[in-house]
Coordinates of C-alpha atoms in Angstrom, one line a residue:
M1 CA -138.2 -36.5 16.6
N2 CA -138.3 -32.7 17.4
E3 CA -139.0 -30.0 14.9
K4 CA -135.4 -29.2 14.2
E5 CA -134.6 -32.9 13.5
L6 CA -137.6 -33.2 11.3
A7 CA -136.6 -30.1 9.3
N8 CA -133.1 -31.4 8.9
K9 CA -134.4 -34.9 7.8
I10 CA -136.6 -33.3 5.2
T11 CA -133.8 -31.1 4.0
Q12 CA -131.4 -34.1 3.7
V13 CA -133.9 -35.9 1.5
L14 CA -134.2 -32.7 -0.7
V15 CA -130.5 -32.5 -1.0
D16 CA -130.2 -36.2 -1.9
K17 CA -132.9 -35.7 -4.6
K18 CA -131.2 -32.6 -6.1
G19 CA -133.7 -30.0 -5.0
V20 CA -132.7 -26.5 -6.1
D21 CA -132.2 -23.5 -3.7
I22 CA -133.3 -25.2 -0.5
V23 CA -134.1 -22.9 2.3
Q24 CA -135.1 -23.5 5.9
I25 CA -136.8 -20.6 7.7
H26 CA -137.3 -20.9 11.4
V27 CA -140.5 -18.9 12.2
G28 CA -141.5 -20.4 15.5
N29 CA -141.0 -17.1 17.3
L30 CA -143.1 -15.2 14.6
T31 CA -146.2 -17.4 14.3
T32 CA -148.1 -20.3 15.8
L33 CA -148.7 -21.8 12.4
T34 CA -145.5 -23.8 12.3
D35 CA -141.9 -23.7 13.5
Y36 CA -140.2 -24.2 10.1
F37 CA -140.9 -23.5 6.5
I38 CA -138.8 -25.4 4.1
I39 CA -138.8 -24.1 0.5
V40 CA -137.3 -25.9 -2.5
T41 CA -137.5 -25.5 -6.3
G42 CA -138.1 -28.4 -8.6
T43 CA -136.7 -28.3 -12.1
S44 CA -139.8 -29.9 -13.7
D45 CA -143.3 -31.3 -12.8
R46 CA -141.8 -34.7 -12.4
H47 CA -138.9 -33.5 -10.3
M48 CA -141.3 -31.6 -8.0
Q49 CA -143.4 -34.9 -7.6
T50 CA -140.2 -36.8 -6.9
L51 CA -139.1 -34.4 -4.2
A52 CA -142.5 -34.5 -2.4
E53 CA -142.9 -38.3 -2.7
S54 CA -139.4 -38.9 -1.5
V55 CA -140.0 -36.8 1.6
E56 CA -143.3 -38.6 2.3
E57 CA -141.7 -42.1 1.8
E58 CA -138.8 -41.3 4.1
L59 CA -141.0 -39.8 6.9
Q60 CA -143.5 -42.6 6.6
K61 CA -140.8 -45.0 7.6
E62 CA -140.7 -43.1 10.9
G63 CA -144.5 -43.2 11.2
I64 CA -144.8 -39.5 10.4
L65 CA -147.5 -38.5 7.9
P66 CA -148.5 -35.1 6.5
R67 CA -151.8 -33.5 7.4
P68 CA -154.4 -34.0 4.7
S69 CA -154.3 -31.3 2.0
E70 CA -155.4 -30.5 -1.5
D71 CA -154.6 -32.9 -4.3
R72 CA -151.5 -32.4 -6.4
K73 CA -153.2 -31.2 -9.6
N74 CA -151.6 -27.8 -8.9
K75 CA -148.3 -28.5 -10.7
S76 CA -146.7 -25.2 -9.6
W77 CA -146.7 -25.7 -5.8
I78 CA -146.9 -28.8 -3.6
L79 CA -147.4 -28.3 0.1
L80 CA -146.7 -31.0 2.7
D81 CA -147.8 -29.9 6.2
Y82 CA -146.1 -31.9 9.0
G83 CA -147.4 -29.5 11.7
D84 CA -144.1 -28.3 13.1
V85 CA -142.6 -28.2 9.6
V86 CA -144.2 -27.2 6.4
L87 CA -142.6 -28.1 3.1
N88 CA -143.2 -26.0 0.0
V89 CA -142.1 -27.5 -3.3
F90 CA -142.3 -24.8 -6.1
D91 CA -141.6 -24.5 -9.7
E92 CA -139.3 -21.6 -10.5
E93 CA -142.0 -19.1 -11.6
S94 CA -144.3 -19.7 -8.6
R95 CA -141.5 -19.5 -6.2
R96 CA -140.7 -16.0 -7.5
M97 CA -144.3 -15.0 -7.5
Y98 CA -145.2 -16.1 -3.9
N99 CA -141.7 -15.1 -2.6
L100 CA -142.2 -16.8 0.8
E101 CA -138.6 -15.8 1.8
R102 CA -139.6 -12.2 1.7
L103 CA -142.9 -12.8 3.5
W104 CA -141.0 -14.6 6.4
A105 CA -137.8 -12.5 6.2
D106 CA -137.9 -11.8 9.9
G107 CA -137.4 -15.5 10.5
D108 CA -134.0 -17.2 10.8
I109 CA -133.1 -18.1 7.2
L110 CA -130.7 -20.9 6.4
R111 CA -129.7 -21.3 2.7
I112 CA -128.6 -24.9 2.4
E113 CA -126.5 -24.5 -0.8
E114 CA -124.4 -21.9 0.9
L115 CA -123.9 -24.2 3.9
I116 CA -122.9 -27.1 1.7
R117 CA -120.4 -24.9 -0.3
K118 CA -118.7 -23.8 3.0
H119 CA -118.1 -27.4 4.0
E120 CA -116.8 -28.6 0.7

């Protein structure tokens, strides 16, 4: 699975689990850290956990595991690093505070809700 397919698979899981304001940012031409950042907001601590766990479970079926990271005691931001794709699951306040969309504004930004509305 290439990085675009991986980003799309993660995004589809987030859509299915009702993630809020899902954004894919292609940054491969800006940094060597990763090719894609995916950002999503969860509506509660439990919803954030469900989003992250659902992505992990779906990718594990393909034999894809995230890189080890800190535990999930930080309830405002969950990070899953898949190398070519990094998933950031935020609560609303932390997403506004860290504002990764602004930080990576030179990347190609795809707002998933806008795309879905165009195809409805």
